[in-house]
mmCIF file as gemmi writes it, N, C-alpha and C atoms, coordinates in Angstrom:
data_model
loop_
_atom_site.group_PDB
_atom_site.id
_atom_site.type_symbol
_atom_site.label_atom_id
_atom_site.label_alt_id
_atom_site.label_comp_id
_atom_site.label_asym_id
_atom_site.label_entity_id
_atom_site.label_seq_id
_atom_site.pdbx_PDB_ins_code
_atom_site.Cartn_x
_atom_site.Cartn_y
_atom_site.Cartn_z
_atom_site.occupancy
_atom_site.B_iso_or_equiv
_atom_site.pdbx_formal_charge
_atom_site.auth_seq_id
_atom_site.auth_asym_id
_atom_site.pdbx_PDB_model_num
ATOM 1 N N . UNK Axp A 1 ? 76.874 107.708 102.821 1 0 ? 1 A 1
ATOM 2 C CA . UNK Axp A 1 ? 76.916 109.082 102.366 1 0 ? 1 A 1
ATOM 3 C C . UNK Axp A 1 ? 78.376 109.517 102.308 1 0 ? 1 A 1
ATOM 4 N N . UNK Axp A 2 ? 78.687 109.98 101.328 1 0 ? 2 A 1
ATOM 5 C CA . UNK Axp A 2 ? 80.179 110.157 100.927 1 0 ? 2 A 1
ATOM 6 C C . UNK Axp A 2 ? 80.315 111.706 101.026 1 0 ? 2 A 1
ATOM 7 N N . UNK Axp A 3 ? 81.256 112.377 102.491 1 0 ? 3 A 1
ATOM 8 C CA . UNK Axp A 3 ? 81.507 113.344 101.922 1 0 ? 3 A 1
ATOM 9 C C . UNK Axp A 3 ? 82.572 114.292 100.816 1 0 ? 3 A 1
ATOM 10 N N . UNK Axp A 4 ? 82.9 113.815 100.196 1 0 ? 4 A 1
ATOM 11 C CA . UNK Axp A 4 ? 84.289 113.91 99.062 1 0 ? 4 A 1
ATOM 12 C C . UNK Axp A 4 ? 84.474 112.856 98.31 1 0 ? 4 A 1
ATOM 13 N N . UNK Axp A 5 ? 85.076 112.947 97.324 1 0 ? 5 A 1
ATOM 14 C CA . UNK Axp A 5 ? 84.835 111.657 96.307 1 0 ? 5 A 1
ATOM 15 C C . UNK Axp A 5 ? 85.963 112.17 95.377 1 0 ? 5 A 1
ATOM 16 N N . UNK Axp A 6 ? 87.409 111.471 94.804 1 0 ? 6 A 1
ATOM 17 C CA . UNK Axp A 6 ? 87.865 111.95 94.046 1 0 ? 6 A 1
ATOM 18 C C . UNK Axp A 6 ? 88.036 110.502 92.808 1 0 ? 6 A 1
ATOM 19 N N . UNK Axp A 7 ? 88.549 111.19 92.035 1 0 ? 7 A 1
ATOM 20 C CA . UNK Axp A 7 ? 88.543 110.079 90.802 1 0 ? 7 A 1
ATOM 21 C C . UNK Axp A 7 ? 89.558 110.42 89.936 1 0 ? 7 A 1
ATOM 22 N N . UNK Axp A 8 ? 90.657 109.762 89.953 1 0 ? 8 A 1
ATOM 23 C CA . UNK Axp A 8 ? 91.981 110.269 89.199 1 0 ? 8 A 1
ATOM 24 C C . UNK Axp A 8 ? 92.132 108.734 88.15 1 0 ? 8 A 1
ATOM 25 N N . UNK Axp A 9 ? 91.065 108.637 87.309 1 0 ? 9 A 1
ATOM 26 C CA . UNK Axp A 9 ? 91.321 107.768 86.134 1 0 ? 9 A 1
ATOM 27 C C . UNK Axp A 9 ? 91.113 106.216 86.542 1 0 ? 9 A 1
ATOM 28 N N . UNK Axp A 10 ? 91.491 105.777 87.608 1 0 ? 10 A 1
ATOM 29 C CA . UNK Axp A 10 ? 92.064 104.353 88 1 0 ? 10 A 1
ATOM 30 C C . UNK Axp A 10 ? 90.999 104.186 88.62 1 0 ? 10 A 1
ATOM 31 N N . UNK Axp A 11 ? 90.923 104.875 89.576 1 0 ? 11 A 1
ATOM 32 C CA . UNK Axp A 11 ? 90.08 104.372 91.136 1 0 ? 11 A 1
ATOM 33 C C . UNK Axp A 11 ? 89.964 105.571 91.455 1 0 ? 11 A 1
ATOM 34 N N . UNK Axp A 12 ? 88.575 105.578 92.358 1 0 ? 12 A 1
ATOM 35 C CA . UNK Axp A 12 ? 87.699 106.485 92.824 1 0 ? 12 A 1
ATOM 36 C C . UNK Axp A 12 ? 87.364 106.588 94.688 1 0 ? 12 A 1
ATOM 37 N N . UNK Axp A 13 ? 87.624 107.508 95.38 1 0 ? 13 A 1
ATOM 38 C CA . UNK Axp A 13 ? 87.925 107.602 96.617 1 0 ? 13 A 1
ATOM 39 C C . UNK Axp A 13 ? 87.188 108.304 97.145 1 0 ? 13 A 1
ATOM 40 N N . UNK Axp A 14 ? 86.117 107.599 98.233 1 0 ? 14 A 1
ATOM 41 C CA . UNK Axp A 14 ? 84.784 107.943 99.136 1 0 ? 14 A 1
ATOM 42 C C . UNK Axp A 14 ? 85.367 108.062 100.436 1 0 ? 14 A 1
ATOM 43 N N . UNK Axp A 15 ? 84.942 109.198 100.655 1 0 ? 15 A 1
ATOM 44 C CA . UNK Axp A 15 ? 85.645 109.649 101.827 1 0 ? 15 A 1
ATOM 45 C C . UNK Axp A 15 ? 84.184 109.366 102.76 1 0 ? 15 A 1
ATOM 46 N N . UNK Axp A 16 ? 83.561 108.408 103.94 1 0 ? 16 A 1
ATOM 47 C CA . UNK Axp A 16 ? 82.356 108.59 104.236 1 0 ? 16 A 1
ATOM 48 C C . UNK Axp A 16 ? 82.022 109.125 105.33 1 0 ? 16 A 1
ATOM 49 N N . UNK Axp A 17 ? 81.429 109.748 105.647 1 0 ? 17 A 1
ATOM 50 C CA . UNK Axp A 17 ? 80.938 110.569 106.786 1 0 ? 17 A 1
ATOM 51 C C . UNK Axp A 17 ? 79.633 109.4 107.678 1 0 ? 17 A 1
ATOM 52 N N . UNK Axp A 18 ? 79.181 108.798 106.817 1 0 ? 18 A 1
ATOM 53 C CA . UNK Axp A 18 ? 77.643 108.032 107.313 1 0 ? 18 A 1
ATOM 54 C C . UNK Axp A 18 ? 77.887 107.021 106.317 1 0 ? 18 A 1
ATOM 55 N N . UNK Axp A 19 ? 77.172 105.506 107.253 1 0 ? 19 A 1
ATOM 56 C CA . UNK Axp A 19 ? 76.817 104.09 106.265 1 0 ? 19 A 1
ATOM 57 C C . UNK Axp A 19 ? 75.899 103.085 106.672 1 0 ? 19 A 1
ATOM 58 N N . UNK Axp A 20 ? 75.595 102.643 105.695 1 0 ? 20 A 1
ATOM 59 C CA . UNK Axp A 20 ? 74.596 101.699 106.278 1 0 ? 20 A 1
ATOM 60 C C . UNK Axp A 20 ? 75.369 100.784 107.486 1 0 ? 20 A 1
ATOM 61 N N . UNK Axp A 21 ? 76.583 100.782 106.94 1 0 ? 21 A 1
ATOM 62 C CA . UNK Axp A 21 ? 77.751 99.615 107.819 1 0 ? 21 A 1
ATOM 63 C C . UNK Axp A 21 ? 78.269 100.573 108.569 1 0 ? 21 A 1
ATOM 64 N N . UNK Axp A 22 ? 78.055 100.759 109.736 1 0 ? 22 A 1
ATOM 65 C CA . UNK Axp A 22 ? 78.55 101.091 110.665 1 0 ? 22 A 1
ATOM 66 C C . UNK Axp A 22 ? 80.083 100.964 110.62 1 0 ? 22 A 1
ATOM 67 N N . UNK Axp A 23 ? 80.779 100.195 109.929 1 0 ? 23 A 1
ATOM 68 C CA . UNK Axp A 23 ? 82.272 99.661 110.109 1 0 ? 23 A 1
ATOM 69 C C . UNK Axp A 23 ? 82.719 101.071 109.615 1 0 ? 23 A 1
ATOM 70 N N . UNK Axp A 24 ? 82.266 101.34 108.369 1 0 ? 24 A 1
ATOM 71 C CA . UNK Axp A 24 ? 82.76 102.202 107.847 1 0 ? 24 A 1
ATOM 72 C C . UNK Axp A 24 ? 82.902 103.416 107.975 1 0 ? 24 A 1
ATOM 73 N N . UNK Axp A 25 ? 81.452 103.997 108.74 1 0 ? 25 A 1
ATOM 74 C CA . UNK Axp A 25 ? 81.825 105.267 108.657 1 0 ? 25 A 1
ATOM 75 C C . UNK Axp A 25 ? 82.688 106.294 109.217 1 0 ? 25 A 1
ATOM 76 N N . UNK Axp A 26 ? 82.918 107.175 108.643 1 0 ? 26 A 1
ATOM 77 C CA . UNK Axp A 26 ? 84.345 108.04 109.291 1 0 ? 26 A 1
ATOM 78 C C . UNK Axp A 26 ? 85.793 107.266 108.352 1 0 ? 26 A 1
ATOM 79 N N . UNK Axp A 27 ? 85.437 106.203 107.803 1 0 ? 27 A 1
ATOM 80 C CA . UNK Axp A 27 ? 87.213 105.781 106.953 1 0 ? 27 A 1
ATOM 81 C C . UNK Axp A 27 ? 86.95 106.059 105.318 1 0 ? 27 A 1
ATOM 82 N N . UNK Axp A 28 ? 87.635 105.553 104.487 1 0 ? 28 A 1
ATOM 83 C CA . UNK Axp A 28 ? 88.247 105.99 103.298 1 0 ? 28 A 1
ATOM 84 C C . UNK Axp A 28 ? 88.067 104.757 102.49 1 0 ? 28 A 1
ATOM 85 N N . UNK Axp A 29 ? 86.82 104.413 101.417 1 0 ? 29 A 1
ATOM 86 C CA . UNK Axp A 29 ? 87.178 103.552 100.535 1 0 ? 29 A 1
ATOM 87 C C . UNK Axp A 29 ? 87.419 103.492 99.391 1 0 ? 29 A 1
ATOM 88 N N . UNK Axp A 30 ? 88.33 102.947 98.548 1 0 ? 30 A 1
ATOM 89 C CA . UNK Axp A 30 ? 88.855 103.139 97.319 1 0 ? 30 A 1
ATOM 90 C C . UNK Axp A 30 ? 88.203 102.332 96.667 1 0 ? 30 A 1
ATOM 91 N N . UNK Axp A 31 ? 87.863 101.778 95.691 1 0 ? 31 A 1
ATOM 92 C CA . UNK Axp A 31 ? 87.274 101.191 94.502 1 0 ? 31 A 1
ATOM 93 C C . UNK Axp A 31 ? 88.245 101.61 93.191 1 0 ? 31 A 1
ATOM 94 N N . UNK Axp A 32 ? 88.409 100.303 92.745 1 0 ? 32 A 1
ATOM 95 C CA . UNK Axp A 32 ? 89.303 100.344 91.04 1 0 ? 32 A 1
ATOM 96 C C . UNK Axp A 32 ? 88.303 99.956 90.292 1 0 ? 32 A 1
ATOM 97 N N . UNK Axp A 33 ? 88.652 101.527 88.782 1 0 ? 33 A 1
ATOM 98 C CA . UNK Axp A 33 ? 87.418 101.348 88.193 1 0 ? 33 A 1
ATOM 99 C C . UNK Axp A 33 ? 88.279 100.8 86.613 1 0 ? 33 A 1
ATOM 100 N N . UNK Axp A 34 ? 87.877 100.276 85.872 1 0 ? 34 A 1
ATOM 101 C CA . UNK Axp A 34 ? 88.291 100.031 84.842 1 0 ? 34 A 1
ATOM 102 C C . UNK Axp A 34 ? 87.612 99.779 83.654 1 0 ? 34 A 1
ATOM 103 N N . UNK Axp A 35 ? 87.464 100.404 82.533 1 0 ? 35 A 1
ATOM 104 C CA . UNK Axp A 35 ? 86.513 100.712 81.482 1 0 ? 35 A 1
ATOM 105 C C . UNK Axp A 35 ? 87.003 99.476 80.072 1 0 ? 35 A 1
ATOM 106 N N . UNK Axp A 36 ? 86.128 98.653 79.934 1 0 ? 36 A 1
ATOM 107 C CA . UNK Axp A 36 ? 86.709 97.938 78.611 1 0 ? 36 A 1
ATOM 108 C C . UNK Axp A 36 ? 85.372 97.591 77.032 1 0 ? 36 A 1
ATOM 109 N N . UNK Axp A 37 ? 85.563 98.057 77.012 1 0 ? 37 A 1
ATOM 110 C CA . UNK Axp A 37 ? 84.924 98.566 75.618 1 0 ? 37 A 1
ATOM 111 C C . UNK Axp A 37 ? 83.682 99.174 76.423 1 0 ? 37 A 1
ATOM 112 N N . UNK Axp A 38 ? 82.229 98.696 76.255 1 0 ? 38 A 1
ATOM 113 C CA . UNK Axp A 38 ? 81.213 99.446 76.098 1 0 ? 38 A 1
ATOM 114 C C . UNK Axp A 38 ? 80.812 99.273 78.146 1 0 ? 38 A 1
ATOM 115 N N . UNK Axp A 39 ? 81.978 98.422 79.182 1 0 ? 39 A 1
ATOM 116 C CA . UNK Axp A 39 ? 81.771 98.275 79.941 1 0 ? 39 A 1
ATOM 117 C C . UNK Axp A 39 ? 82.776 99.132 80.851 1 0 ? 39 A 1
ATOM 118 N N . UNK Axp A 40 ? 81.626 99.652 81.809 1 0 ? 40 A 1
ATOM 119 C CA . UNK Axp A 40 ? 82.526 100.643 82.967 1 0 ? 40 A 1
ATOM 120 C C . UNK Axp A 40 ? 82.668 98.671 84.094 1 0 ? 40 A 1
ATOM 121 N N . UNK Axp A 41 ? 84.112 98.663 85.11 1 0 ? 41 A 1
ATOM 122 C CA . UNK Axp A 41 ? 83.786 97.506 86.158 1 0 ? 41 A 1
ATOM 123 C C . UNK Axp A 41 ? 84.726 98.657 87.291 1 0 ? 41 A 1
ATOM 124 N N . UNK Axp A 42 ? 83.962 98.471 88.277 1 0 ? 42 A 1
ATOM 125 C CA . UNK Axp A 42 ? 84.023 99.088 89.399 1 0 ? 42 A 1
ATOM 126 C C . UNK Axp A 42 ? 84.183 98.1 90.46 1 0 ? 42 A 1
ATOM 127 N N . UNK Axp A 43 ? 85.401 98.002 91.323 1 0 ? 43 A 1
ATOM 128 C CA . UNK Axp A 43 ? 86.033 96.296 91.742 1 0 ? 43 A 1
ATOM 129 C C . UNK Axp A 43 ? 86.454 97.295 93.173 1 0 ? 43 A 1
ATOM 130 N N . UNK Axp A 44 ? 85.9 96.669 94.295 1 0 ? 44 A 1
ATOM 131 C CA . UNK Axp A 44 ? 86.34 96.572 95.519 1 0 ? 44 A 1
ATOM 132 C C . UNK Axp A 44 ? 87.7 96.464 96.431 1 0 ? 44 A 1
ATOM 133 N N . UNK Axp A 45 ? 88.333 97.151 97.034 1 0 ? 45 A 1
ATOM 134 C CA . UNK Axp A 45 ? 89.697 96.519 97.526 1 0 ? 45 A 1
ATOM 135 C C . UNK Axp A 45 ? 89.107 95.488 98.152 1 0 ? 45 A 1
ATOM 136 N N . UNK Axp A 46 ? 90.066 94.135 98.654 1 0 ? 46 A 1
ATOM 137 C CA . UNK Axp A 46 ? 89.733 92.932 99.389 1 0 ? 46 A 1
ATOM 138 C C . UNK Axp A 46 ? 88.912 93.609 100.82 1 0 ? 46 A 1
ATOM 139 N N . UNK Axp A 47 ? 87.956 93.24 101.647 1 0 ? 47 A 1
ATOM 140 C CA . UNK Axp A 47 ? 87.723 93.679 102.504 1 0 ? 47 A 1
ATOM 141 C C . UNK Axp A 47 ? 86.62 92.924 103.385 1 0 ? 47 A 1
ATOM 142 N N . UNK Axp A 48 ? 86.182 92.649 104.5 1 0 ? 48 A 1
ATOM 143 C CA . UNK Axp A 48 ? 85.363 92.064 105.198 1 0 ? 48 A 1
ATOM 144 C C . UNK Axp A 48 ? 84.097 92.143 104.919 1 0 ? 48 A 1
ATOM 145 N N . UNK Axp A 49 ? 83.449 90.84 104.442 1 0 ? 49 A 1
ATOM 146 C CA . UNK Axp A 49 ? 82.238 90.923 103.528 1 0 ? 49 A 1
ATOM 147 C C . UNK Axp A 49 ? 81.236 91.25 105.097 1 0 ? 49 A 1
ATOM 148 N N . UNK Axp A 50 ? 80.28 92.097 104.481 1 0 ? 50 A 1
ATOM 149 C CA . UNK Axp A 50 ? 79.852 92.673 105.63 1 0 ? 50 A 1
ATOM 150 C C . UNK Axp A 50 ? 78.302 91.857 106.664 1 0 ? 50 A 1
ATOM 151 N N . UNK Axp A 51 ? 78.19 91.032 105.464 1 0 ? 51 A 1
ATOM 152 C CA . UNK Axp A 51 ? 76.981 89.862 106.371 1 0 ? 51 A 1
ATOM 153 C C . UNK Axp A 51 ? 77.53 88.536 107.204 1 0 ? 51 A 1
ATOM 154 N N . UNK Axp A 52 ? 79.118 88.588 106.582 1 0 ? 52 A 1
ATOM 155 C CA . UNK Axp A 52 ? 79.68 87.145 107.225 1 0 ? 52 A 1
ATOM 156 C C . UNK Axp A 52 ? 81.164 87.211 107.786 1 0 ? 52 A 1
ATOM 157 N N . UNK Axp A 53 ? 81.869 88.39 107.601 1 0 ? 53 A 1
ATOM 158 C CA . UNK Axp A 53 ? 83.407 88.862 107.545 1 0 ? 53 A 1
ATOM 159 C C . UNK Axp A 53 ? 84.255 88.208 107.133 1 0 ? 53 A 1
ATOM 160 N N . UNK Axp A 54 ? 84.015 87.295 106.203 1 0 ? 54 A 1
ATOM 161 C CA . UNK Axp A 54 ? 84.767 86.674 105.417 1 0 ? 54 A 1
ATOM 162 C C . UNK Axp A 54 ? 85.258 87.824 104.236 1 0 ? 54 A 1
ATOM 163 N N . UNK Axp A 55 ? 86.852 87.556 104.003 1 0 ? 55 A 1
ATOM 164 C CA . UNK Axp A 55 ? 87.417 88.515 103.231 1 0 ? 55 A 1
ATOM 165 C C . UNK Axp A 55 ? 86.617 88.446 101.435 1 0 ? 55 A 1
ATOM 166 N N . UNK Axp A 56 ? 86.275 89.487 101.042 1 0 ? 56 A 1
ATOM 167 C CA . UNK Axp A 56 ? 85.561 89.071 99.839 1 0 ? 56 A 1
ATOM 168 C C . UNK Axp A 56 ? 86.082 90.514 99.074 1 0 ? 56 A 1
ATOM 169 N N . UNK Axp A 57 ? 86.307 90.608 97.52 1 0 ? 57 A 1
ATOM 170 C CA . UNK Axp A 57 ? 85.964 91.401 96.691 1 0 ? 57 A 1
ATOM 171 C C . UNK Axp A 57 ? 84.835 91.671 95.81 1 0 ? 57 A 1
ATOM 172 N N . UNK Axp A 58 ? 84.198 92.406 95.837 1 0 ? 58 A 1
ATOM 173 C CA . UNK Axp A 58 ? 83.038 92.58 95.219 1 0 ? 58 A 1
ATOM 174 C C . UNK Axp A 58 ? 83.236 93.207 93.882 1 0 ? 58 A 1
ATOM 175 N N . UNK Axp A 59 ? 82.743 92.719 92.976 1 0 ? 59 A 1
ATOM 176 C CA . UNK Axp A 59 ? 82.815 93.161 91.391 1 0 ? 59 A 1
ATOM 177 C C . UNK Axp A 59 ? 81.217 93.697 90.657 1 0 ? 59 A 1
ATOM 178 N N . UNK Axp A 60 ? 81.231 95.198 90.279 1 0 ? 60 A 1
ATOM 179 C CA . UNK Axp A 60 ? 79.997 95.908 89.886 1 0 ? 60 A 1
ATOM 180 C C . UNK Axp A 60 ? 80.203 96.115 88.21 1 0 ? 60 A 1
ATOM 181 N N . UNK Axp A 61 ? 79.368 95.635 87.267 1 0 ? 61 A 1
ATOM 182 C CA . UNK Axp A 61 ? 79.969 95.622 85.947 1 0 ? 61 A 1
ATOM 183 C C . UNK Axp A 61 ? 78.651 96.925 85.294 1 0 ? 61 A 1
ATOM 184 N N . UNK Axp A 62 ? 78.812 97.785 84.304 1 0 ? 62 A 1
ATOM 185 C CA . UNK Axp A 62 ? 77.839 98.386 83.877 1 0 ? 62 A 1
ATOM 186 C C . UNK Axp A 62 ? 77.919 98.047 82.854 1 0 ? 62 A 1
ATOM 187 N N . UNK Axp A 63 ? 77.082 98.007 81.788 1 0 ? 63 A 1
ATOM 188 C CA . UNK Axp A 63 ? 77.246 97.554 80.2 1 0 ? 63 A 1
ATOM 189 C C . UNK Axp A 63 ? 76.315 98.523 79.955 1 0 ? 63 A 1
ATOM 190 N N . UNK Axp A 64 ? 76.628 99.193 78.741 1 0 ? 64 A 1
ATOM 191 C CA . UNK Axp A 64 ? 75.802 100.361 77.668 1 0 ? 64 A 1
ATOM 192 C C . UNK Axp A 64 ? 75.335 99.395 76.691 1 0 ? 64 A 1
ATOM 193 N N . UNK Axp A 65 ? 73.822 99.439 76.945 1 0 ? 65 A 1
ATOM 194 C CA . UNK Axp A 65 ? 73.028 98.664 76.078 1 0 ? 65 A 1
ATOM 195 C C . UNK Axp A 65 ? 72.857 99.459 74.735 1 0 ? 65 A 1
ATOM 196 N N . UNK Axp A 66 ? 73.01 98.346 73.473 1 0 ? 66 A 1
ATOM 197 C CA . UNK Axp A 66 ? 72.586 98.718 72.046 1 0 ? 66 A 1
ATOM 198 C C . UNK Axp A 66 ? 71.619 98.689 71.395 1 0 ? 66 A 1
């Protein structure tokens, strides 16, 4: 649960109050978003994958179907 959320073009900033991951809540995560043609990709800073803590980036792609 994010309380604040800003988005200045690049990357988008969750401020969280509550998480499923305990690690997180109460800190600040950024996500870089980047739009290329009909696709929004929404890309993770490097960070401790949360089932194994191995450092991982996670990549979320949206595509606008035709």
């Amino acid at each position: 649960m994010a309380a604040l959320n800003s988005f200045d073009g690049s990357k988008v900033v969750h401020h969280l109050d509550l998480s499923w991951n305990e690690v997180w809540t109460g800190t600040t995560n950024i996500r870089d978003v980047e739009r290329d043609g009909d696709r929004i990709i929404y890309i993770t800073r490097p960070a401790p994958f949360a089932s194994d803590g191995k450092m991982s980036v996670v990549t979320l792609v949206w595509e606008k179907l035709k």
